[in-house]
Short mmCIF file of C-alpha atoms in Angstrom, two decimals:
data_model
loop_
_atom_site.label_atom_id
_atom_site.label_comp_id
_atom_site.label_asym_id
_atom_site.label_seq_id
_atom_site.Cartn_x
_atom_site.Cartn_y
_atom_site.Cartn_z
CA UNK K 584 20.43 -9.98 -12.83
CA UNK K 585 20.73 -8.04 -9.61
CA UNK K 586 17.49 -6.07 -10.50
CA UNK K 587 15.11 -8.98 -9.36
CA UNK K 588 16.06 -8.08 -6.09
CA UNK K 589 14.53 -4.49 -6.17
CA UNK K 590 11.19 -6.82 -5.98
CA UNK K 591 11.98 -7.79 -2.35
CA UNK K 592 11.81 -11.32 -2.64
CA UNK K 593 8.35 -11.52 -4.46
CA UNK K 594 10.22 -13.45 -7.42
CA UNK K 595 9.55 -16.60 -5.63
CA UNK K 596 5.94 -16.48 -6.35
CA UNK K 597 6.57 -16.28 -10.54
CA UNK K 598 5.42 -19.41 -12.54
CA UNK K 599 8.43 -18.90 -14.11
CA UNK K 600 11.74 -17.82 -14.43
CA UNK K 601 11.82 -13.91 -14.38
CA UNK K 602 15.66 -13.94 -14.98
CA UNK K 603 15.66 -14.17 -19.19
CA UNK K 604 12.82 -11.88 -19.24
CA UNK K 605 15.00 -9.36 -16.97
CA UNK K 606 17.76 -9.70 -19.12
CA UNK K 607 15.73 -9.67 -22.26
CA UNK K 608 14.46 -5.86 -21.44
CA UNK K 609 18.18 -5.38 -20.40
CA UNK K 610 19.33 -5.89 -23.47
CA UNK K 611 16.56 -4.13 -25.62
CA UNK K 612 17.71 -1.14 -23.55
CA UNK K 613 21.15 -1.46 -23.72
CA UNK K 614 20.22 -0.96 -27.78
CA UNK K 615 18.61 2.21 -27.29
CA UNK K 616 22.12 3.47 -25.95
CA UNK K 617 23.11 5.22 -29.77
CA UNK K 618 25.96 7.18 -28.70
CA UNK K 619 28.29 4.60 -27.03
CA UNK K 620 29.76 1.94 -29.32
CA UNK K 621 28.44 -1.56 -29.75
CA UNK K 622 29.74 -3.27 -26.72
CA UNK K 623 30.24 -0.12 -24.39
CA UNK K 624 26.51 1.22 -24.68
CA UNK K 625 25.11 2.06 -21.09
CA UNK K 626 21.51 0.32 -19.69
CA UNK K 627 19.61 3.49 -18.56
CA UNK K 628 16.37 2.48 -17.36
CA UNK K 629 15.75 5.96 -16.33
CA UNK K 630 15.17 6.73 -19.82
CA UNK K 631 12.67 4.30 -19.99
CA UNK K 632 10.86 3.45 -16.74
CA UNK K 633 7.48 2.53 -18.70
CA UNK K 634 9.37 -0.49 -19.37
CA UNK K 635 8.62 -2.48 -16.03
CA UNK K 636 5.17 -0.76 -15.38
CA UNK K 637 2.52 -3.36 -14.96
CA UNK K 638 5.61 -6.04 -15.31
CA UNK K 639 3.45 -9.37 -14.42
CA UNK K 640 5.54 -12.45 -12.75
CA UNK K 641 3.25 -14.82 -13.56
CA UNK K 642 1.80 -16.01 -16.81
CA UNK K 643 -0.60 -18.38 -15.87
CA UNK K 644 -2.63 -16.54 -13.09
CA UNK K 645 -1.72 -12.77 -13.44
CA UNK K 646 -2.27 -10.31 -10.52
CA UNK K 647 -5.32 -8.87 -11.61
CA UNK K 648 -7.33 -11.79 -12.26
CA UNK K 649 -6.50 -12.94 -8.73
CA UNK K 650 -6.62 -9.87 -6.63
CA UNK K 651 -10.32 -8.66 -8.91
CA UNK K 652 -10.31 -5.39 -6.30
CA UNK K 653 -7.53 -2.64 -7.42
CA UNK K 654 -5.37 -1.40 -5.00
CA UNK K 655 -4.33 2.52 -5.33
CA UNK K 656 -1.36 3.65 -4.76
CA UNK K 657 0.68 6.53 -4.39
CA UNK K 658 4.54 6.25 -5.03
CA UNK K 659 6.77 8.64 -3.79
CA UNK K 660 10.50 9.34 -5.77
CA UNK K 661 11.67 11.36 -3.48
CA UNK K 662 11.21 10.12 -0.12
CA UNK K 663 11.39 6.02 -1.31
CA UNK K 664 7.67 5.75 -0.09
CA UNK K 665 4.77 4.16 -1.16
CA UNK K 666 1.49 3.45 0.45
CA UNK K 667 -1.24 1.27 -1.11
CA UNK K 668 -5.07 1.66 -0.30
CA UNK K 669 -6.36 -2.01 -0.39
CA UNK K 670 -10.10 -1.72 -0.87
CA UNK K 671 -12.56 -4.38 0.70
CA UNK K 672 -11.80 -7.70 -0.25
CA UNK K 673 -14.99 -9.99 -0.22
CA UNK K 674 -13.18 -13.36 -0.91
CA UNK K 675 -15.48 -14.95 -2.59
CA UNK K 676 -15.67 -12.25 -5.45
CA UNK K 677 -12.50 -10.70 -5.23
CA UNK K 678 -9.96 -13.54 -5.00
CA UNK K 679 -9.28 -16.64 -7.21
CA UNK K 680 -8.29 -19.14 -4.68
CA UNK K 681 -6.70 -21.66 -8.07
CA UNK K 682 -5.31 -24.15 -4.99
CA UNK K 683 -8.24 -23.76 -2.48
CA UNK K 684 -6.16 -23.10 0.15
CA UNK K 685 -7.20 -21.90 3.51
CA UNK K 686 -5.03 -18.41 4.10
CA UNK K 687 -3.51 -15.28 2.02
CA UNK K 688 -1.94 -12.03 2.69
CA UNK K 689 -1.06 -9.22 0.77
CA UNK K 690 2.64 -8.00 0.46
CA UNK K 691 3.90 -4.54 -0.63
CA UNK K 692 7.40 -3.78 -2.11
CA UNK K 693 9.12 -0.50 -2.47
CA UNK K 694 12.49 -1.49 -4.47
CA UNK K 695 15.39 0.22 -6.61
CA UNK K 696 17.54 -0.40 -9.79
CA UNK K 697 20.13 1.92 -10.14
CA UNK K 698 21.22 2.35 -14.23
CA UNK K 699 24.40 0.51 -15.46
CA UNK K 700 27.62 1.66 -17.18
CA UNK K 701 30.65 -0.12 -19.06
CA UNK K 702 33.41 -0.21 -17.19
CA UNK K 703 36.81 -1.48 -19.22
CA UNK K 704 38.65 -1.73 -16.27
CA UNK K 705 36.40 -5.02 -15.51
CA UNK K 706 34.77 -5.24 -19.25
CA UNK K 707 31.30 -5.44 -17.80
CA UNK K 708 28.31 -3.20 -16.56
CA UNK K 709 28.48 -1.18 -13.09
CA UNK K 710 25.64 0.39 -11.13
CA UNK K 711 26.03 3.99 -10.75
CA UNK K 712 24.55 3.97 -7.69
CA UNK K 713 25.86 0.14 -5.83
CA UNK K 714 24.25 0.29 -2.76
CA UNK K 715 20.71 1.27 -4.37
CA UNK K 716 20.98 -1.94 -7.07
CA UNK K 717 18.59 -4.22 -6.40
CA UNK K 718 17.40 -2.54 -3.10
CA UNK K 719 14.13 -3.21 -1.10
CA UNK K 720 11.95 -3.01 1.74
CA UNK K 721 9.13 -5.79 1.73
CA UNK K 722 5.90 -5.16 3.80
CA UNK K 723 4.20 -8.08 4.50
CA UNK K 724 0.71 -8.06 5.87
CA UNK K 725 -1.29 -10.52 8.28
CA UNK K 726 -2.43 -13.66 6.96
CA UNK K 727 -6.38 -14.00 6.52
CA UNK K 728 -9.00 -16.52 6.14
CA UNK K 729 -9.67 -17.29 2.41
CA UNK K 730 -13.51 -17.07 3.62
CA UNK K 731 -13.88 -13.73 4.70
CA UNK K 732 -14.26 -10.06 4.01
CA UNK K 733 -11.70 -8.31 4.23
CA UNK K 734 -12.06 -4.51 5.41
CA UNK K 735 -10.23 -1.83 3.19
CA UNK K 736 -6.86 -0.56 4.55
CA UNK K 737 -4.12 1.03 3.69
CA UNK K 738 -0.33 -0.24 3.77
CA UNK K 739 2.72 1.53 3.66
CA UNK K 740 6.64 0.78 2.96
CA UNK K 741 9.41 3.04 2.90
CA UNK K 742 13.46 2.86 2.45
CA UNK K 743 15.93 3.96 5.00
CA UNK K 744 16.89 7.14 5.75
CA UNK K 745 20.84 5.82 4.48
CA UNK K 746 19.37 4.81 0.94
CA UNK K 747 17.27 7.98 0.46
CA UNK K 748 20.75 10.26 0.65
CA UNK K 749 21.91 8.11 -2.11
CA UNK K 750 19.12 8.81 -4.32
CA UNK K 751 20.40 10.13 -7.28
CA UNK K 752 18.46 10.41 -11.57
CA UNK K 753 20.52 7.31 -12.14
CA UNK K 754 18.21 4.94 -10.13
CA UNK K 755 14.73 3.75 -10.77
CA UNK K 756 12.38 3.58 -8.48
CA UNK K 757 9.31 0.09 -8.03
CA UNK K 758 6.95 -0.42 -6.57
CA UNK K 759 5.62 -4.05 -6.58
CA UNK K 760 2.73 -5.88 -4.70
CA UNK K 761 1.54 -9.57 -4.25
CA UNK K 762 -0.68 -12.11 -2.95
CA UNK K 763 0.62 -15.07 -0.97
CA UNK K 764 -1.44 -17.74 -0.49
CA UNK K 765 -0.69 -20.07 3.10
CA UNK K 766 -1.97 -23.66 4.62
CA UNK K 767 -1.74 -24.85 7.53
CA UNK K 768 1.92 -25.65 8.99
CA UNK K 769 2.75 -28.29 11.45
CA UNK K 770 2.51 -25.94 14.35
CA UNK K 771 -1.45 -24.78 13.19
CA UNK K 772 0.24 -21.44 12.48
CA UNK K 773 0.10 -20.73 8.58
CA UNK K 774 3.04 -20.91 6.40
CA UNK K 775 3.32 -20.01 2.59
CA UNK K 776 2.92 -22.33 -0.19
CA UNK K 777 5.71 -22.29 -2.92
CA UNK K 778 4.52 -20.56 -5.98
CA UNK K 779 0.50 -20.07 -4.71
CA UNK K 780 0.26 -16.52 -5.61
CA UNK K 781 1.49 -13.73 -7.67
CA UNK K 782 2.69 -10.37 -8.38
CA UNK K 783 3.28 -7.10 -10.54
CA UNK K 784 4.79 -3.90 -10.46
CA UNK K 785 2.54 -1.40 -9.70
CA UNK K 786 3.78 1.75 -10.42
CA UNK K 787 7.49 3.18 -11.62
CA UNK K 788 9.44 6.35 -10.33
#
């Protein structure tokens, strides 16, 4: 499924694999599609963007109970844009640290999925809108001490200019955030550890 990659890479940090689920919803909303025939029915996420609002990637340690301070956020359709205000971040109360390890940083994701049609000519589903199907920008912020406190800030992502004048009703807009948890690396500079952290969709457009 082509629509993991409107999260920007942030897949890697599920604790499992997001792909079934994907294609699970895909297929509950291919049902929904009443006036094509069985077979030829059209995936419109459009129609129902609630669908991936609040979609968690991990089971075991879900975004909120180990970022415990809410980001807000303010998504913008039009322009591809989000920016997230990250309230202070006092470690020791607002992060569960499962691994112990001694760095994190916070990563924003503005991403698309563009809705699919049958196509006979290659019996199988087309985006409407290719180039905007399983589009991203990722933001990725500094990496921090796991003992600290974090000041509030704000981050912000936005698409190109290109993939805003192909913007069309046919795509659906994400935006997704995540925690990354890092040791240290061989140099002293710190590097990510597979799978320590998390990630959810924050808000839908």
């Amino acid at each position: 499924s082509n629509a993991r990659y409107a999260f920007g890479g942030l897949h890697r940090l599920a604790d499992h694999n997001l792909t079934p689920g994907l294609n699970g919803i895909g297929r509950s909303l291919i049902k929904l599609d009443t006036v094509n025939p069985v077979g030829t029915r059209d995936l419109r996420l459009t129609s129902y963007k609630a669908t991936f609002e609040g979609f968690n990637f991990n089971r075991n340690y879900p975004f909120n109970t180990v970022l415990r301070a809410s980001p807000r956020w303010e998504l913008d359709r039009d322009t591809l844009q989000a920016v997230v205000t990250v309230p202070r971040i006092n470690t020791n109360i607002d992060l569960l640290n499962v691994q112990k390890l001694p760095f994190f940083r916070l990563i924003i994701v503005v991403g698309t999925i563009s809705d699919m049609v049958y196509d006979p000519a290659i019996d199988n589903y087309k985006p409407l809108v290719f180039k905007l199907h399983g589009a991203s920008v990722t933001i990725t912020g500094e990496w921090n001490s796991t003992q600290t406190i974090l000041p509030g800030h704000t981050m912000s992502a936005q698409m190109a200019a290109s993939q805003i004048a192909l913007l069309t009703d046919d795509v659906t807009v994400l935006l997704s955030m995540a925690v990354e948890f890092g040791n240290v690396g061989f140099t002293g500079e710190p590097v990510e550890v597979k799978y320590a952290g998390c990630g959810k969709v924050l808000a839908v457009g």
